[in-house]
Amino acid sequence: MDHPPKPPPGVYVQDGPPPSGYPPIDVRRNLPRSVGPSAVALFAGTALMMAYGYYRVCTFNVHRRELRAEWRDVRLCIIPFLQAEDDARYVLTAKRYRDWESKVMEHVPGWNVDESVYHTKKYGPPLR
Amino acid sequence: MESFILLFTNDKLLIFNFIIILLFIKSLSYIIPLIIAIAYLTLIERKIIGSIQKRKGPNIVGIFGLLQPIADGLKLLLKETSLPNSANIFIFIIAPILTFFLALCAWAIMPFNEINFYSNLNIGILYLLAISSLGVYGIIISGWASNSKYAFLGGLRSAAQIISYEVSIGLIIINVLLCSGTLNLKEIVLAQQNIWYIFPLFPLFLMFFISSLAETNRSPFDLPEAEAELVAGYNVEYSAMGFALFFLGEYTNIILISAVSTILFLAGWLPPFDIFLFNWIPNSIWFGFKTIIILVLFIWVRAAFPRYRYDQLIQLGWKIFLPLSLAWLMLTSGILLSYDGFPN
């Protein structure tokens, strides 16, 4: 900015604007759009990501259901074999106990090895 | 006394004693690293906030300020524990103990790995929600027992804030439960093997993060405990150990809720990609790494945002987050029903 020339001594000069005036000041609002994708782009991108995410969740849940059903079927198929083994073990153990009881009680008169210890005819599950 | 000694010398109870000692060592192996983590979280917070504000954080005590948490802890231990004359002494002392105790209890069900956890509870999420609901008692009790206007108001405000955001947290968690089909934290992580839940539930993750900021009384929702606003709120009358316990409880809750966010949305200990380089890193390291990311977000938000006014805070919880999370619940269940995506 050019400074005005110094006035001669004794002369009063008021500080004011230059003769041609100041340049115009831009007072318009300056709110630039933020850097990056627009709101629409962000919304669309999030919606696409969510759609893909839900698709993967649904497909994996179907897979998990099938896997759980398969494990359930495996357990159901194997149950008869396990039961058969358990039954065979029970029969063998019961025979051993009966043989041991008859050996121990052979000198006791009137003792029946297979007789029930209860006084009722009602069925009760065997003592294991 | 004799029966107590017999408990440890009787041969028949040897296995029982062995189990008790093992459980004690296991508990300590969880609690001690957690307390060290809390202590160094305070240092990380001060360093990160300092960096954001273009200054160094604490760097005098020890190299890079690494001994600062120890100095802080020692200072609090050696200070005089002042008990106000007119305070209800018993519950005044119980309140910080309760807060820290509950914060530690919640870590019992946290799975760091497929095999590394203290207890594998099938109703893990319910247990967590119950513990966080009980945590409100510590705050109300401390506010009441201090016999101070500021403490009482701060306690009430804090409690109201916590229960407001607990509702939306619960509804957000239900969305995750719909997708995973189980309340077991380990199973929730395993259900994210295909895709992390942050992708389909991204807006919910943002809401969960903001609600967890409010739940732990962190900035910008820390009006009830702000120094300028309410003279430090419900813990204004506490000094030394009482204050230390509240502080420890608050930071334990922060780490806890970061870990829960990791489990619910970031697939816990699972690596991002199931390929050779990512698989080499142990699973617990991935869990810790993701939790640290959330913790850094907590600290970043504290440095970046101004404080919410109390009415704005409550309005956000009840009039914005609650309807939004409820609506999202309907969206999630609608999508899963339409495309046969329910896990059960």
XYZ file of C-alpha atoms in Angstrom:
472
model
C 0.000 0.000 0.000
C 1.396 3.416 -0.949
C 1.697 5.731 2.000
C 0.575 9.403 1.424
C 3.366 11.992 1.351
C 4.275 13.658 4.650
C 2.371 16.940 5.146
C 4.353 20.161 5.728
C 4.802 21.152 9.414
C 1.826 22.890 11.032
C -0.710 21.456 8.636
C -3.292 19.030 10.169
C -4.147 15.990 8.049
C -6.876 13.574 9.050
C -6.209 9.891 8.569
C -8.801 8.674 6.121
C -9.359 6.366 3.215
C -7.390 6.834 0.024
C -8.984 9.129 -2.549
C -10.131 6.269 -4.792
C -11.583 4.391 -1.823
C -10.867 0.896 -0.571
C -11.373 -2.165 -2.757
C -14.694 -4.000 -2.175
C -14.696 -6.665 0.667
C -16.226 -10.029 -0.120
C -18.727 -10.653 2.730
C -20.450 -13.603 1.066
C -20.861 -16.761 3.161
C -17.941 -19.221 2.712
C -18.941 -22.715 3.765
C -17.120 -25.065 1.410
C -18.469 -28.561 0.973
C -16.478 -31.025 3.135
C -13.736 -32.985 1.499
C -14.652 -36.557 0.619
C -17.717 -38.384 -0.675
C -21.082 -36.647 -0.690
C -23.891 -37.542 1.724
C -25.678 -39.525 -0.980
C -22.510 -41.452 -1.779
C -21.908 -42.214 1.912
C -25.519 -43.361 2.382
C -25.413 -45.552 -0.738
C -22.036 -47.012 0.209
C -23.211 -47.852 3.742
C -26.428 -49.386 2.401
C -24.462 -51.556 -0.059
C -22.023 -52.651 2.653
C -24.930 -53.505 4.983
C -26.748 -55.426 2.242
C -23.633 -57.482 1.511
C -23.116 -58.013 5.253
C -26.685 -59.252 5.806
C -26.343 -61.563 2.778
C -23.198 -63.139 4.273
C -24.860 -63.426 7.702
C -27.931 -65.172 6.250
C -25.896 -67.636 4.167
C -23.623 -68.476 7.089
C -26.598 -68.973 9.404
C -28.106 -71.440 6.906
C -24.756 -73.283 6.879
C -24.633 -73.276 10.720
C -28.160 -74.694 10.923
C -27.237 -77.518 8.535
C -24.044 -78.227 10.473
C -25.960 -78.387 13.765
C -28.560 -80.718 12.184
C -25.749 -82.947 10.909
C -24.210 -83.251 14.384
C -27.658 -84.021 15.784
C -28.166 -86.780 13.172
C -24.747 -88.267 13.948
C -25.638 -88.479 17.653
C -29.058 -90.001 16.868
C -27.523 -92.636 14.556
C -24.947 -93.726 17.075
C -27.389 -94.053 20.017
C -28.619 -97.636 19.193
C -25.023 -98.927 19.094
C -24.198 -97.269 22.413
C -27.401 -98.672 23.935
C -26.580 -102.165 22.649
C -23.121 -102.022 24.215
C -24.615 -100.840 27.490
C -27.226 -103.632 27.445
C -24.555 -106.296 26.803
C -22.468 -104.916 29.661
C -25.537 -105.004 31.952
C -26.377 -108.612 31.088
C -22.791 -109.714 31.725
C -22.588 -107.844 35.039
C -26.001 -109.168 36.180
C -24.891 -112.758 35.432
C -21.684 -112.255 37.408
C -23.621 -110.869 40.406
C -26.108 -113.784 40.211
C -23.271 -116.345 40.129
C -21.541 -114.638 43.073
C -24.794 -114.514 45.051
C -25.523 -118.207 44.449
C -21.946 -119.107 45.546
C -22.196 -117.014 48.735
C -25.738 -118.125 49.675
C -25.455 -121.858 48.694
C -25.397 -122.937 52.367
C -28.468 -120.827 53.284
C -31.640 -123.055 53.193
C -34.635 -121.684 51.283
C -32.683 -118.945 49.503
C -33.732 -118.342 45.865
C -31.143 -116.464 43.885
C -33.518 -114.863 41.355
C -36.181 -113.956 43.944
C -37.170 -110.309 44.243
C -36.226 -108.570 47.504
C -39.499 -106.597 47.433
C -42.902 -107.857 48.656
C -44.853 -106.300 45.766
C -45.676 -107.731 42.347
C -45.587 -104.226 40.816
C -42.763 -103.678 38.334
C -39.835 -101.587 39.456
C -36.682 -100.844 37.421
C -33.733 -103.029 38.341
C -31.211 -101.698 40.850
C -27.949 -100.900 39.028
C -9.002 -72.414 64.291
C -8.313 -76.141 64.463
C -10.973 -76.868 61.857
C -9.431 -74.215 59.582
C -6.029 -75.890 59.870
C -7.643 -79.308 59.306
C -9.066 -77.905 56.043
C -5.551 -77.738 54.660
C -3.949 -80.757 56.269
C -6.648 -83.364 55.851
C -5.707 -85.890 53.132
C -9.289 -86.343 51.955
C -9.631 -82.611 51.234
C -6.323 -82.399 49.357
C -7.927 -82.214 45.916
C -10.382 -79.576 47.136
C -7.502 -77.459 48.478
C -5.580 -77.907 45.227
C -8.590 -76.667 43.242
C -9.021 -73.669 45.538
C -5.366 -72.693 45.148
C -5.551 -73.141 41.360
C -8.661 -70.923 41.172
C -6.939 -68.292 43.302
C -3.881 -68.274 41.023
C -6.139 -68.179 37.944
C -8.079 -65.188 39.338
C -4.845 -63.344 40.074
C -3.595 -64.086 36.564
C -6.618 -62.170 35.264
C -6.737 -59.363 37.849
C -3.064 -58.349 37.951
C -2.588 -57.813 34.166
C -5.920 -55.977 34.146
C -4.788 -53.542 36.843
C -1.495 -52.962 35.002
C -3.496 -52.347 31.812
C -5.694 -49.802 33.608
C -2.657 -48.011 34.995
C -0.992 -47.738 31.584
C -4.271 -46.782 29.921
C -4.148 -43.569 31.953
C -0.659 -42.894 30.606
C -1.670 -43.693 27.011
C -4.647 -41.373 27.394
C -2.502 -38.484 28.573
C 0.093 -39.097 25.848
C -2.472 -39.298 23.033
C -4.399 -36.237 24.221
C -1.063 -34.433 24.471
C -0.167 -35.416 20.911
C -3.538 -34.245 19.614
C -2.962 -30.936 21.386
C 0.564 -30.631 19.899
C 2.423 -31.172 23.136
C 4.159 -34.061 24.850
C 2.292 -35.890 27.569
C 3.991 -36.893 30.820
C 7.688 -37.553 30.110
C 9.472 -36.664 33.346
C 8.823 -39.699 35.552
C 10.801 -42.493 33.901
C 11.731 -42.712 30.238
C 8.802 -41.532 28.063
C 6.838 -41.138 31.296
C 6.529 -44.916 31.701
C 6.720 -44.709 35.492
C 3.982 -42.043 35.699
C 1.161 -44.492 36.518
C 3.256 -45.959 39.327
C 3.895 -42.467 40.690
C 0.173 -41.663 40.470
C -0.758 -44.881 42.233
C 1.810 -44.310 44.953
C 0.592 -40.758 45.470
C -2.992 -41.919 45.905
C -1.955 -44.712 48.267
C 0.067 -42.413 50.514
C -2.549 -39.655 50.716
C -4.778 -39.302 53.741
C -8.179 -40.964 53.321
C -10.523 -38.277 54.595
C -13.931 -39.400 55.857
C -16.444 -36.537 56.106
C -17.820 -36.116 59.622
C -21.458 -36.084 58.553
C -21.161 -38.827 55.959
C -22.637 -42.280 56.388
C -19.258 -43.948 56.919
C -20.149 -47.578 56.218
C -21.745 -47.038 52.804
C -19.284 -44.203 52.086
C -16.517 -46.818 52.222
C -18.549 -49.581 50.522
C -19.409 -47.526 47.396
C -15.984 -47.432 45.691
C -15.308 -51.039 46.712
C -18.611 -52.075 45.116
C -17.843 -50.177 41.902
C -14.419 -51.750 41.458
C -15.603 -55.207 42.543
C -18.415 -55.268 39.970
C -16.122 -53.977 37.237
C -13.719 -56.860 37.963
C -16.539 -59.452 38.179
C -17.614 -58.725 34.632
C -14.230 -59.900 33.321
C -14.941 -63.467 34.469
C -16.749 -64.372 31.240
C -14.525 -62.563 28.752
C -13.050 -64.974 26.187
C -9.570 -63.958 25.002
C -9.258 -67.024 22.822
C -11.179 -70.121 21.879
C -9.782 -71.895 24.950
C -8.605 -69.025 27.174
C -11.405 -67.809 29.436
C -12.214 -67.906 33.124
C -15.771 -69.136 32.724
C -17.760 -70.076 29.620
C -21.232 -68.940 30.633
C -24.055 -69.773 28.226
C -25.870 -66.581 29.287
C -22.779 -64.371 29.079
C -24.503 -61.317 27.623
C -27.217 -61.433 30.296
C -24.543 -61.619 32.977
C -22.782 -58.550 31.495
C -26.006 -56.535 31.351
C -26.805 -57.515 34.944
C -23.354 -56.463 36.172
C -23.566 -53.105 34.395
C -27.016 -52.519 35.900
C -25.685 -53.264 39.381
C -22.828 -50.820 38.820
C -25.282 -47.926 39.076
C -25.682 -48.700 42.793
C -22.072 -47.745 43.549
C -22.638 -44.298 42.064
C -25.954 -43.649 43.794
C -24.593 -44.860 47.127
C -21.502 -42.651 46.878
C -23.586 -39.622 45.938
C -25.920 -40.169 48.873
C -23.345 -41.182 51.459
C -21.127 -38.139 50.838
C -23.766 -35.870 52.371
C -22.896 -33.138 49.874
C -25.201 -31.325 47.458
C -22.795 -31.570 44.547
C -22.054 -35.221 45.127
C -25.763 -36.045 45.391
C -26.682 -34.178 42.204
C -23.712 -35.637 40.386
C -24.653 -39.133 41.517
C -28.265 -38.724 40.402
C -27.275 -37.314 37.025
C -24.694 -39.996 36.450
C -27.129 -42.773 37.403
C -29.866 -41.344 35.150
C -27.393 -41.100 32.276
C -26.208 -44.678 32.709
C -29.679 -46.204 32.834
C -30.791 -44.142 29.831
C -28.051 -45.509 27.615
C -28.282 -49.025 29.010
C -31.648 -49.400 27.265
C -30.287 -48.602 23.835
C -27.204 -50.757 24.496
C -29.518 -53.660 25.353
C -31.520 -53.219 22.154
C -28.367 -52.990 20.054
C -27.081 -56.189 21.644
C -30.374 -57.910 20.760
C -29.644 -57.211 17.088
C -26.332 -59.019 17.453
C -28.077 -61.868 19.278
C -30.568 -62.238 16.416
C -27.700 -62.659 13.975
C -25.652 -65.019 16.160
C -28.418 -66.994 17.892
C -26.654 -67.327 21.217
C -25.889 -65.398 24.411
C -22.535 -67.177 24.796
C -19.706 -64.719 24.054
C -17.450 -67.401 22.590
C -20.205 -68.570 20.214
C -20.934 -64.960 19.177
C -17.301 -64.628 18.081
C -17.395 -67.969 16.246
C -20.595 -66.880 14.471
C -18.585 -64.051 12.878
C -16.201 -66.392 11.053
C -17.878 -65.561 7.744
C -18.366 -61.819 8.213
C -17.796 -59.459 11.092
C -21.014 -57.955 12.416
C -19.642 -54.429 11.966
C -20.452 -54.731 8.237
C -24.200 -55.478 8.356
C -24.687 -53.551 11.601
C -22.366 -50.584 10.997
C -24.781 -47.832 12.158
C -25.496 -49.953 15.234
C -21.774 -50.167 15.925
C -21.605 -46.363 15.857
C -24.596 -46.138 18.191
C -23.081 -48.767 20.494
C -19.822 -46.831 20.606
C -21.561 -43.556 21.463
C -23.795 -45.262 24.043
C -20.750 -46.871 25.638
C -19.138 -43.426 25.909
C -22.216 -42.299 27.833
C -22.381 -45.514 29.846
C -18.832 -45.040 31.159
C -19.279 -41.289 31.787
C -16.623 -40.442 29.195
C -16.332 -37.281 27.163
C -18.388 -35.833 25.618
C -20.887 -37.238 28.136
C -18.910 -36.558 31.292
C -20.996 -33.698 32.692
C -21.786 -35.527 35.963
C -18.098 -35.752 36.780
C -16.677 -32.665 35.123
C -14.568 -30.457 37.345
C -15.914 -27.185 36.065
C -19.515 -28.248 35.838
C -20.256 -30.086 39.029
C -17.035 -30.036 41.067
C -16.205 -33.631 40.065
C -19.668 -35.012 40.776
C -20.273 -38.066 42.866
C -16.634 -38.564 43.884
C -16.018 -35.021 45.135
C -15.724 -36.068 48.796
C -13.420 -39.000 48.078
C -9.667 -38.835 48.371
C -6.779 -41.308 48.199
C -7.944 -44.942 48.105
C -11.634 -44.162 47.608
C -10.912 -41.971 44.626
C -8.361 -44.482 43.352
C -10.947 -47.269 43.485
C -13.504 -45.165 41.603
C -10.878 -44.278 39.043
C -9.835 -47.925 38.681
C -13.489 -48.976 38.368
C -14.166 -46.391 35.680
C -11.170 -47.407 33.586
C -11.924 -51.111 34.091
C -15.391 -50.412 32.703
C -13.864 -48.579 29.736
C -11.603 -51.522 28.876
C -14.489 -53.928 29.493
C -16.869 -52.176 27.154
C -14.138 -51.909 24.498
C -13.606 -55.662 24.803
C -17.370 -56.265 24.546
C -17.517 -54.085 21.395
C -14.680 -56.155 19.961
C -16.530 -59.389 20.705
C -19.916 -58.208 19.418
C -18.826 -56.354 16.276
C -15.183 -57.025 15.445
C -15.150 -60.839 15.811
C -13.092 -60.913 18.995
C -9.937 -62.961 18.519
C -10.481 -63.927 14.843
C -7.936 -62.508 12.362
C -9.300 -60.291 9.546
C -8.246 -62.792 6.888
C -7.770 -66.520 7.327
C -4.480 -66.620 5.407
C -0.912 -67.544 6.280
C 0.510 -64.230 7.531
C -2.498 -63.297 9.653
C -2.765 -66.785 11.130
C 0.750 -66.627 12.526
C -0.232 -63.946 15.048
C -1.781 -65.561 18.157
C -5.522 -65.049 18.564
C -5.215 -63.307 21.944
C -2.980 -60.668 20.314
C -5.706 -59.965 17.750
C -8.242 -59.572 20.566
C -5.951 -57.143 22.390
C -5.163 -55.239 19.207
C -8.832 -54.694 18.352
C -9.632 -53.671 21.947
C -6.813 -51.137 21.820
C -8.237 -49.655 18.602
C -11.552 -49.033 20.368
C -9.727 -47.599 23.405
C -7.798 -45.173 21.180
C -11.149 -44.130 19.674
C -12.420 -43.438 23.195
C -9.401 -41.224 23.888
C -9.559 -39.516 20.489
C -13.211 -38.591 21.034
C -12.319 -37.174 24.453
C -9.735 -34.869 22.892
C -11.847 -33.829 19.924
C -15.376 -33.031 21.076
C -16.909 -30.490 23.459
C -19.087 -31.608 26.311
C -22.819 -32.298 25.929
C -25.228 -30.368 28.123
C -27.170 -32.668 30.419
C -30.565 -32.235 28.772
C -29.016 -32.797 25.334
C -27.383 -35.953 26.689
C -30.641 -37.393 28.031
C -32.544 -36.378 24.917
C -29.997 -38.184 22.755
C -30.445 -41.341 24.815
C -34.212 -41.452 24.967
C -35.458 -39.622 21.875
C -32.845 -40.561 19.302
C -30.964 -43.731 20.192
C -33.838 -45.651 21.748
C -36.297 -45.294 18.803
C -33.486 -45.839 16.317
C -32.221 -49.033 17.952
C -35.794 -50.298 18.310
C -36.459 -49.612 14.635
C -33.200 -51.329 13.689
C -34.285 -54.358 15.669
C -37.365 -54.605 13.461
C -35.240 -54.135 10.343
C -32.804 -56.886 11.341
C -35.526 -59.360 12.311
C -37.434 -58.519 9.101
C -34.410 -59.153 6.905
C -33.487 -62.397 8.693
C -37.082 -63.631 8.502
C -37.493 -62.777 4.820
C -34.277 -64.463 3.698
C -34.414 -67.431 6.102
C -31.354 -66.154 7.908
C -32.146 -66.998 11.528
C -29.410 -69.084 13.142
C -31.863 -71.459 14.929
